[in-house]
Structures are given as structure tokens and as C-alpha cells.
């Protein structure tokens, strides 16, 4: 599918660190439960789960994509090329259900919401993926992965539907590090079907669902049907990025079962390990005491804020004021505070002279390479903006810094 236009990323003077200084980006990896230095090659590879396009783009979505946009920007600043892939779950139960409820064609609904998402991402200056891949267009790849699993005896049938036995992957559980008792309720809550008769293990994941009446279906060697959710991301990520990707990302609600199952599918299908070096998860944004979610309907949309005249850079700053791993609640005054900060920064970069940019660049880089501490990066620019200085180059340099590393155009 078409991605969205990239905003320009200014290149910054390099950090001038002593030879041998370790400037790796360190991220909290759910798989090890610890901070871990990312060690990409020349090209860093990242897969981030995309939207299910039926209620885009709420601030929770935006917050998650901004976190991985920082990963992208920090890697580029460290001199890597970044190969970034994202999917869009343009066929799945909740999308079909919404289309049915509202009497809209499911394809028209998906197209409309994906288009809205693209416009929101571009307005927020989120750098686009190199490949933006829809589940529907990926069906041949998904079928190929299921064929590989079948060849390894890692599929079985229940009433015409195909399942993946989690017992096929000795590493199952290593992404989320949950006990089976912890997995069970999450599996049921997040699209799983633990109680279906005929399953060997309640946690086994659906790979291919035989066509249901009034639902779309595609031909495959296992009959007409549609793909399960986890195998979609697993197949797309392996096809475009290979194994041992540097970061697989999404919100914390994807750690289990989605990323766990996706890793197991990929590891069993390819015989290689691991699917990703780091599984990175953003916190959940809430509203009125609950996680912001399409199913609950407690949503604040980026597009509505934009229509009301809010500067997308203020939205960006409001989200970046929270650490990406924190769970937090959206309140309107946060947007006012972000707009005030944006105005202060804009005035500060419009000055004829200011304190030198070097120290603030160092502080922003230190903050972001330490598990994307955006609040600390914002504080460093706040302090620079509040101080007086005589460096005539600094205002333009700090404007470039805010743009390149934080995606905030001043
Ligand atoms: N299509 C699947 C991933 S393959 C999906 O989860 N789609 S989604 O539209 O439900 O969510 C898209 C991304 O936004 C996911 O990474 C999800 O974890 C994240 N997300 C959803 N709700 C929130 C929220 N309230 N706060 C933060 N991130 C959220
Ligand atoms: Zn996914």
C-alpha cells in the first residue's frame, strides 16, 4: 500500500564524542525485562504493528507511533539507515464487525480510516515506513508461512480452521515472560478463543479461518478463508525484514499474545531464532479512568484536534511530555501546556542569539539514547530556551535539533 510523505530530517553535526564512546540506543526489552543496547548493523530493522483501520487515529495510537518514531530518529542520528516496516490489519474480526454494525462496506471503511491515519501521521511528522503492508495484499506471504508451518507439522485443524500448537515452539513464553496462569485471561481478552472445543491447548493460535457466510475469503491450499491476526504480522515482518530484526514494537497490549505468537510462528517456520532482538512496548493512554480504545469508545482523535485548529506540533509535544513506557491519562490542560511550551520554544529559536547549542544537543541525545527519555529531552530544551546567551548560531541549531530528534518543527 501507499505509505505517507516523509518530513525532512535535518542532519545534525555529530556529537564529537571521544573514539570508542558507546552511543548505542538503549531500550527496555520486554523479552528480557531489562534495558538493552540495540546493536544494529549499517541498516537498523524495525517492525511496528499498524492499526486495525476502523477508528483512527486516537491519541493512544499516536502515542505508540511517536515512540517508534523516536527510535527511528535516534538510529538515524547515530548514523544508521533505518528499514522500517508497518502493517495495517485491513481484514479482521473487529473491522468486519464494525462494518456490519454501521452498514458500511468493510473495504471502504478500511480505506477511509487508513487514509485518515496517513494524514494524521504526516501532520504529526511521524516518519513513514519504507513498506506499509495491508493484510489483504499480504495473503500470499501469509499462506506461504502457514505452508512452512504445515511442512513442520506445526498446524492442526479444528472444524476446517487451522491452528498453531504453541507446543511447537520451545521458546514460547519468552517474549512476554508470563506464566500460563497470566496468559490465559489475556488470551481470552485479546481476540483468542481458549474455550473452543477441539483445540489441543487453549492457548493455540488461529492461523487460517475457513470462510464464514457473509464474510470475505481468499483461496488457499487449506481452503477458502482468511488469515489469523498473529500470522499476519509474523509473515510480513519475516518477508520484508528477515529474522533477528532489531526492534519489534507496538503498545503494551500487544506483548501477549500478539508478539509472543508472532515470534513463535516465525521461529518455527524459519527454524531460526530469535524473531527480534528486542520487543519494545509503549504504555497505554487512558481517558476517564480506562484505556483509550475503539471498543470502549472513549477516544480523542488526532484529526478532530487538527480540525479544531490545534497545531500538530502541540499534540506531538503533549504526547512527548510522557515517557513512552508510562501508562497515563489524557486531559485537555496537557494540550494547553504543550501549546505554551511550543510558543516558548518558537520565541527562543527566533532570538538573534542564545546559549550555545552543543550542551543542549548532548543532553537531548543522552536522554533519548537512554530508553527514549523524551521528558528529559524536553526539559533540556526548556532550560536552553529560558537562558540568555550570545551565540548567534545557536537558535537555528536548536531548531534543527528539535526537528531531527524530536520531530518538532519550530
Ligand atoms: N492491528 C493491530 C496490530 S497488528 C492493532 O493492535 N491495531 S490497533 O489499531 O488496535 O492498535 C494500533 C497500535 O496502537 C497498537 O500498537 C496498539 O498497541 C496501540 N494502541 C492501541 N490503543 C492504545 C492506547 N490506548 N494507548 C497506547 N497505544 C495504544
Ligand atoms: Zn501486529
Coordinates of C-alpha atoms and ligand atoms in Angstrom, one line a residue:
X1 CA 0.0 0.0 0.0
X2 CA 1.0 3.6 -0.3
X3 CA 2.8 4.9 2.7
X4 CA 2.7 8.7 3.6
X5 CA 5.1 11.5 2.8
X6 CA 8.2 11.9 4.8
X7 CA 9.0 15.2 6.5
X8 CA 12.6 16.3 6.0
X9 CA 15.1 15.3 8.8
X10 CA 17.8 17.9 9.2
X11 CA 21.2 16.3 9.7
X12 CA 23.0 17.4 12.9
X13 CA 26.7 18.0 13.5
X14 CA 28.0 14.8 15.1
X15 CA 28.3 14.6 18.8
X16 CA 32.1 14.9 18.8
X17 CA 32.4 12.1 21.4
X18 CA 35.8 10.5 22.1
X19 CA 36.6 7.5 20.0
X20 CA 35.1 4.3 21.5
X21 CA 32.3 6.2 23.3
X22 CA 29.2 4.0 23.3
X23 CA 26.4 5.9 21.7
X24 CA 24.1 2.9 21.3
X25 CA 20.3 3.4 21.7
X26 CA 19.3 1.5 24.8
X27 CA 15.7 0.3 25.0
X28 CA 13.7 -1.7 27.5
X29 CA 13.2 -5.1 26.1
X30 CA 10.0 -6.9 27.3
X31 CA 11.7 -10.2 26.3
X32 CA 14.5 -9.9 28.9
X33 CA 12.8 -7.4 31.2
X34 CA 15.8 -5.2 31.1
X35 CA 17.4 -2.3 29.3
X36 CA 19.3 -3.5 26.3
X37 CA 21.6 -1.7 23.9
X38 CA 20.4 -2.0 20.3
X39 CA 23.2 -3.2 18.1
X40 CA 22.0 -2.7 14.5
X41 CA 24.3 -3.2 11.5
X42 CA 24.6 -0.4 8.9
X43 CA 20.8 -0.7 8.5
X44 CA 18.6 -0.9 11.5
X45 CA 15.5 -3.0 11.0
X46 CA 12.2 -2.2 12.8
X47 CA 8.7 -3.7 12.5
X48 CA 5.9 -1.8 14.2
X49 CA 2.3 -3.2 14.3
X50 CA -0.1 -0.9 12.5
X51 CA -3.7 0.0 13.1
X52 CA -6.8 -2.0 12.6
X53 CA -8.5 0.6 10.5
X54 CA -11.9 1.3 11.9
X55 CA -11.4 4.2 14.4
X56 CA -8.2 6.0 13.5
X57 CA -6.2 7.9 14.8
X58 CA -6.8 8.3 18.5
X59 CA -4.2 9.7 20.9
X60 CA -3.2 6.2 22.1
X61 CA -2.3 5.2 18.6
X62 CA -0.4 8.4 18.0
X63 CA 1.5 8.0 21.3
X64 CA 2.7 4.5 20.3
X65 CA 3.8 5.5 16.7
X66 CA 5.6 8.6 18.2
X67 CA 7.6 6.3 20.5
X68 CA 8.9 4.3 17.5
X69 CA 9.4 7.5 15.5
X70 CA 11.9 8.5 18.2
X71 CA 13.7 5.1 17.8
X72 CA 13.8 5.8 14.0
X73 CA 15.2 9.3 14.6
X74 CA 17.8 8.3 17.2
X75 CA 19.1 5.5 15.0
X76 CA 19.4 7.9 12.0
X77 CA 21.3 10.4 14.2
X78 CA 23.6 7.5 15.2
X79 CA 24.4 7.1 11.5
X80 CA 22.3 4.1 10.7
X81 CA 20.0 3.7 7.7
X82 CA 16.6 2.5 9.0
X83 CA 14.5 -0.1 7.3
X84 CA 11.0 0.4 8.8
X85 CA 8.0 -1.8 8.1
X86 CA 4.5 -1.5 9.3
X87 CA 1.3 -3.4 8.6
X88 CA -2.4 -2.4 8.5
X89 CA -4.8 -5.1 9.7
X90 CA -7.3 -4.4 6.9
X91 CA -9.2 -7.6 7.4
X92 CA -10.0 -8.9 10.9
X93 CA -13.0 -9.6 13.2
X94 CA -13.4 -6.2 14.8
X95 CA -13.2 -4.4 11.4
X96 CA -15.8 -6.7 9.8
X97 CA -18.0 -6.3 12.9
X98 CA -17.8 -2.5 12.8
X99 CA -18.6 -2.6 9.0
X100 CA -21.6 -4.8 9.7
X101 CA -22.9 -2.7 12.6
X102 CA -22.7 0.5 10.6
X103 CA -23.8 -0.9 7.3
X104 CA -20.6 0.2 5.6
X105 CA -18.6 -1.9 3.1
X106 CA -15.6 -3.3 5.1
X107 CA -13.1 -2.3 2.3
X108 CA -14.4 1.2 2.1
X109 CA -14.2 1.5 5.9
X110 CA -10.6 0.3 5.9
X111 CA -9.6 2.5 3.1
X112 CA -11.1 5.6 4.6
X113 CA -9.5 5.0 8.0
X114 CA -6.1 4.2 6.6
X115 CA -6.2 7.5 4.6
X116 CA -7.1 9.4 7.7
X117 CA -4.2 7.7 9.6
X118 CA -1.8 8.6 6.8
X119 CA -2.9 12.3 7.0
X120 CA -2.6 12.3 10.8
X121 CA 0.9 10.6 10.8
X122 CA 2.1 13.1 8.2
X123 CA 0.8 16.0 10.2
X124 CA 2.5 14.8 13.3
X125 CA 5.7 14.4 11.3
X126 CA 5.9 10.7 12.1
X127 CA 8.4 9.3 9.5
X128 CA 6.7 6.8 7.2
X129 CA 7.6 3.1 7.0
X130 CA 9.5 2.0 3.9
X131 CA 6.9 -0.6 3.3
X132 CA 3.3 -0.1 4.5
X133 CA 1.7 -3.5 4.0
X134 CA -2.0 -4.4 4.3
X135 CA -3.1 -7.8 5.5
X136 CA -5.2 -8.4 2.3
X137 CA -2.3 -7.7 0.0
X138 CA 0.0 -9.9 2.2
X139 CA -2.3 -13.0 1.9
X140 CA 0.2 -14.8 -0.4
X141 CA 3.0 -14.3 2.1
X142 CA 0.8 -15.4 4.9
X143 CA -0.2 -18.5 3.1
X144 CA 3.5 -19.2 2.4
X145 CA 4.3 -19.0 6.1
X146 CA 1.4 -21.3 7.0
X147 CA 2.7 -23.8 4.4
X148 CA 6.1 -23.7 6.1
X149 CA 4.4 -24.4 9.5
X150 CA 2.4 -27.2 8.0
X151 CA 5.5 -28.7 6.5
X152 CA 7.0 -28.8 10.0
X153 CA 3.9 -30.4 11.4
X154 CA 3.1 -27.2 13.3
X155 CA -0.5 -26.9 12.3
X156 CA -3.7 -28.8 13.0
X157 CA -7.3 -28.5 12.1
X158 CA -10.4 -27.8 14.1
X159 CA -13.7 -27.9 12.0
X160 CA -11.9 -26.6 8.9
X161 CA -9.9 -23.9 10.7
X162 CA -6.1 -24.2 11.1
X163 CA -4.4 -23.7 14.4
X164 CA -0.8 -23.4 15.6
X165 CA 0.1 -25.6 18.5
X166 CA 2.2 -23.4 20.9
X167 CA 3.9 -26.6 22.0
X168 CA 5.8 -26.5 18.6
X169 CA 8.0 -23.6 19.9
X170 CA 10.2 -24.5 22.8
X171 CA 10.7 -20.7 23.2
X172 CA 7.0 -20.0 23.6
X173 CA 6.6 -17.5 26.5
X174 CA 10.0 -15.8 26.1
X175 CA 8.6 -12.6 24.7
X176 CA 6.1 -11.7 27.4
X177 CA 7.7 -13.9 30.2
X178 CA 4.2 -14.6 31.6
X179 CA 3.1 -17.7 33.4
X180 CA 0.4 -19.8 31.8
X181 CA -2.0 -18.5 34.5
X182 CA -1.2 -15.0 33.5
X183 CA -1.5 -15.8 29.8
X184 CA -5.0 -17.3 30.0
X185 CA -7.1 -14.2 30.7
X186 CA -5.1 -12.0 28.3
X187 CA -5.5 -14.5 25.5
X188 CA -9.3 -14.5 26.0
X189 CA -9.4 -10.7 26.3
X190 CA -7.3 -10.0 23.2
X191 CA -9.0 -11.9 20.5
X192 CA -8.2 -15.5 21.5
X193 CA -10.6 -18.5 21.8
X194 CA -9.4 -20.6 24.7
X195 CA -12.7 -22.4 25.1
X196 CA -13.2 -23.7 21.6
X197 CA -13.8 -27.4 21.6
X198 CA -11.3 -29.4 19.6
X199 CA -8.2 -27.3 20.5
X200 CA -5.3 -29.2 21.8
X201 CA -4.2 -26.4 24.1
X202 CA -6.5 -23.4 25.0
X203 CA -3.6 -21.1 24.0
X204 CA -3.2 -22.4 20.5
X205 CA -3.5 -19.6 17.9
X206 CA -5.7 -19.4 14.9
X207 CA -3.7 -19.4 11.6
X208 CA -6.4 -19.6 9.0
X209 CA -10.1 -19.3 9.4
X210 CA -12.4 -21.0 6.9
X211 CA -14.7 -18.6 5.1
X212 CA -17.8 -17.8 7.1
X213 CA -21.1 -16.9 5.5
X214 CA -21.2 -13.1 4.6
X215 CA -17.5 -12.7 5.2
X216 CA -14.7 -12.2 2.7
X217 CA -12.5 -15.2 1.9
X218 CA -9.4 -16.0 -0.3
X219 CA -8.3 -19.2 -1.9
X220 CA -5.6 -21.1 -0.3
X221 CA -4.2 -24.7 -0.1
X222 CA -6.2 -25.0 3.1
X223 CA -9.4 -23.9 1.6
X224 CA -11.1 -20.6 1.1
X225 CA -10.8 -18.3 4.2
X226 CA -8.9 -15.5 5.8
X227 CA -5.7 -15.2 7.9
X228 CA -5.5 -15.1 11.7
X229 CA -4.1 -12.0 13.2
X230 CA -0.7 -13.1 14.6
X231 CA 0.5 -14.8 11.5
X232 CA -0.2 -11.6 9.5
X233 CA 2.5 -9.6 11.3
X234 CA 4.8 -12.6 11.6
X235 CA 4.7 -13.2 7.8
X236 CA 5.0 -9.6 6.8
X237 CA 7.9 -8.9 9.2
X238 CA 9.9 -12.0 8.1
X239 CA 9.3 -11.4 4.4
X240 CA 10.4 -7.8 4.4
X241 CA 13.0 -7.7 7.3
X242 CA 14.1 -11.3 7.8
X243 CA 14.8 -12.8 11.3
X244 CA 16.7 -11.1 14.1
X245 CA 15.1 -7.8 13.5
X246 CA 16.4 -5.1 15.8
X247 CA 13.1 -4.0 17.2
X248 CA 9.6 -5.2 17.0
X249 CA 7.2 -2.7 18.5
X250 CA 3.7 -1.8 19.5
X251 CA 1.7 -0.9 22.5
X252 CA 2.0 -3.0 25.7
X253 CA -1.3 -4.7 24.9
X254 CA 0.5 -6.5 22.0
X255 CA 3.2 -8.2 24.1
X256 CA 0.9 -11.1 24.7
X257 CA -0.5 -12.9 22.8
X258 CA 0.3 -11.0 19.6
X259 CA 4.1 -10.6 19.7
X260 CA 4.5 -13.8 21.6
X261 CA 2.6 -15.8 18.9
X262 CA 4.2 -13.9 16.0
X263 CA 7.7 -14.8 17.3
X264 CA 6.7 -18.4 17.8
X265 CA 5.3 -18.7 14.2
X266 CA 8.4 -17.0 12.8
X267 CA 10.8 -19.2 14.8
X268 CA 9.1 -22.4 14.0
X269 CA 8.6 -21.6 10.3
X270 CA 12.2 -20.5 9.6
X271 CA 14.0 -22.7 12.2
X272 CA 15.9 -19.6 13.2
X273 CA 16.0 -17.7 16.5
X274 CA 15.1 -15.1 17.6
X275 CA 12.4 -13.3 15.7
X276 CA 13.6 -10.0 17.2
X277 CA 16.5 -8.8 19.3
X278 CA 14.2 -6.5 21.3
X279 CA 10.4 -6.4 21.8
X280 CA 9.6 -2.9 22.8
X281 CA 6.2 -1.8 24.1
X282 CA 4.7 1.6 24.7
X283 CA 2.4 2.4 27.6
X284 CA -1.3 2.8 27.3
X285 CA -3.0 6.2 27.1
X286 CA -6.3 6.4 29.0
X287 CA -9.2 8.7 29.2
X288 CA -11.7 8.8 32.1
X289 CA -10.0 6.0 34.0
X290 CA -9.9 3.5 31.2
X291 CA -7.5 2.6 28.4
X292 CA -8.5 4.6 25.3
X293 CA -9.9 2.0 23.0
X294 CA -12.1 1.6 19.9
X295 CA -14.2 -1.0 21.7
X296 CA -14.8 1.3 24.7
X297 CA -15.3 4.4 22.5
X298 CA -13.5 6.8 24.9
X299 CA -11.5 8.3 22.2
X300 CA -9.8 11.6 21.4
X301 CA -8.9 11.8 17.7
X302 CA -5.9 13.5 16.2
X303 CA -8.0 14.6 13.2
X304 CA -10.6 16.2 15.5
X305 CA -8.0 18.2 17.3
X306 CA -6.5 19.2 14.0
X307 CA -9.9 20.3 12.6
X308 CA -10.4 22.4 15.7
X309 CA -7.2 24.3 14.8
X310 CA -4.7 22.6 17.2
X311 CA -1.1 22.8 15.9
X312 CA 0.0 19.2 15.3
X313 CA 3.3 20.1 16.9
X314 CA 1.5 20.9 20.2
X315 CA -0.2 17.4 20.0
X316 CA 3.3 16.0 19.5
X317 CA 4.7 17.9 22.5
X318 CA 1.8 16.9 24.7
X319 CA 2.5 13.2 24.0
X320 CA 6.3 13.5 24.3
X321 CA 5.8 15.1 27.7
X322 CA 5.2 11.5 29.0
X323 CA 7.8 8.7 29.0
X324 CA 6.8 6.2 26.2
X325 CA 6.6 3.3 28.7
X326 CA 4.3 5.1 31.1
X327 CA 0.6 4.5 31.3
X328 CA -1.1 7.8 31.6
X329 CA -4.4 9.7 31.3
X330 CA -5.2 12.3 28.7
X331 CA -6.6 15.6 30.0
X332 CA -7.2 18.7 28.0
X333 CA -5.0 21.0 30.0
X334 CA -2.0 19.0 28.9
X335 CA -2.6 20.3 25.4
X336 CA -2.7 23.9 26.7
X337 CA 0.6 23.3 28.5
X338 CA 2.1 21.8 25.3
X339 CA 0.9 24.8 23.2
X340 CA 2.6 27.2 25.7
X341 CA 5.8 25.2 25.5
X342 CA 5.7 25.3 21.7
X343 CA 5.3 29.1 21.8
X344 CA 8.2 29.4 24.2
X345 CA 10.4 27.3 22.0
X346 CA 9.4 29.2 18.9
X347 CA 10.2 32.5 20.6
X348 CA 13.5 31.1 21.8
X349 CA 14.7 30.0 18.3
X350 CA 13.6 33.3 16.8
X351 CA 16.1 35.2 19.1
X352 CA 19.2 36.7 17.4
X353 CA 21.5 34.9 20.0
X354 CA 21.2 32.3 22.7
X355 CA 23.3 29.9 24.8
X356 CA 25.4 27.5 22.7
X357 CA 23.6 24.5 21.2
X358 CA 26.4 21.9 22.0
X359 CA 25.4 21.2 25.6
X360 CA 21.7 21.0 24.9
X361 CA 22.3 18.7 21.9
X362 CA 24.4 16.5 24.2
X363 CA 21.6 16.4 26.8
X364 CA 18.9 15.6 24.3
X365 CA 21.0 12.8 22.8
X366 CA 21.8 11.4 26.2
X367 CA 18.2 11.5 27.2
X368 CA 16.9 9.8 24.1
X369 CA 19.6 7.1 23.9
X370 CA 18.7 6.1 27.5
X371 CA 15.4 4.4 26.7
X372 CA 13.8 7.4 24.9
X373 CA 13.6 9.7 27.9
X374 CA 11.6 12.4 25.9
X375 CA 10.5 14.3 29.1
X376 CA 14.2 14.8 30.0
X377 CA 14.9 15.9 26.4
X378 CA 12.1 18.4 26.5
X379 CA 13.4 19.7 29.9
X380 CA 16.8 20.3 28.4
X381 CA 15.4 22.4 25.6
X382 CA 13.2 24.3 28.1
X383 CA 16.3 25.2 30.1
X384 CA 18.1 26.4 27.0
X385 CA 15.0 28.5 26.0
X386 CA 14.9 30.1 29.4
X387 CA 18.6 31.1 29.4
X388 CA 20.3 34.1 27.8
X389 CA 23.4 33.7 25.6
X390 CA 25.5 35.4 22.9
X391 CA 25.8 32.5 20.4
X392 CA 24.3 33.7 17.1
X393 CA 24.3 30.2 15.5
X394 CA 22.5 28.5 18.4
X395 CA 18.9 29.4 17.7
X396 CA 19.0 27.7 14.2
X397 CA 21.0 24.8 15.6
X398 CA 18.5 24.1 18.4
X399 CA 15.6 24.4 15.9
X400 CA 17.3 21.7 13.8
X401 CA 17.9 19.6 16.9
X402 CA 14.2 19.7 17.9
X403 CA 13.2 18.8 14.4
X404 CA 15.7 16.0 13.7
X405 CA 15.5 14.2 17.1
X406 CA 12.1 15.1 18.4
X407 CA 10.2 15.7 15.1
X408 CA 9.1 19.1 16.4
X409 CA 9.2 21.7 13.6
X410 CA 9.6 25.1 15.2
Ligands
LIG1 N1 -3.7 -4.0 14.0 C1 -3.2 -4.4 15.4 C2 -1.8 -4.6 15.4 S1 -1.2 -5.7 14.2 C3 -3.7 -3.4 16.4 O1 -3.4 -3.6 17.6 N2 -4.3 -2.3 15.9 S2 -4.9 -1.2 16.9 O2 -5.5 -0.2 16.0 O3 -5.7 -1.7 17.9 O4 -3.7 -0.5 17.6 C4 -2.6 0.1 16.9 C5 -1.5 0.3 17.8 O5 -1.9 1.3 18.8 C6 -1.0 -0.9 18.6 O6 0.4 -0.9 18.8 C7 -1.7 -0.7 20.0 O7 -0.9 -1.4 21.0 C8 -1.6 0.8 20.1 N3 -2.7 1.3 21.0 C9 -4.0 1.0 20.9 N4 -4.7 1.6 22.0 C10 -3.7 2.3 22.6 C11 -3.8 3.2 23.8 N5 -4.9 3.5 24.4 N6 -2.6 3.8 24.2 C12 -1.4 3.5 23.6 N7 -1.3 2.7 22.5 C13 -2.5 2.1 22.0
LIG2 ZN1 0.8 -6.8 14.6

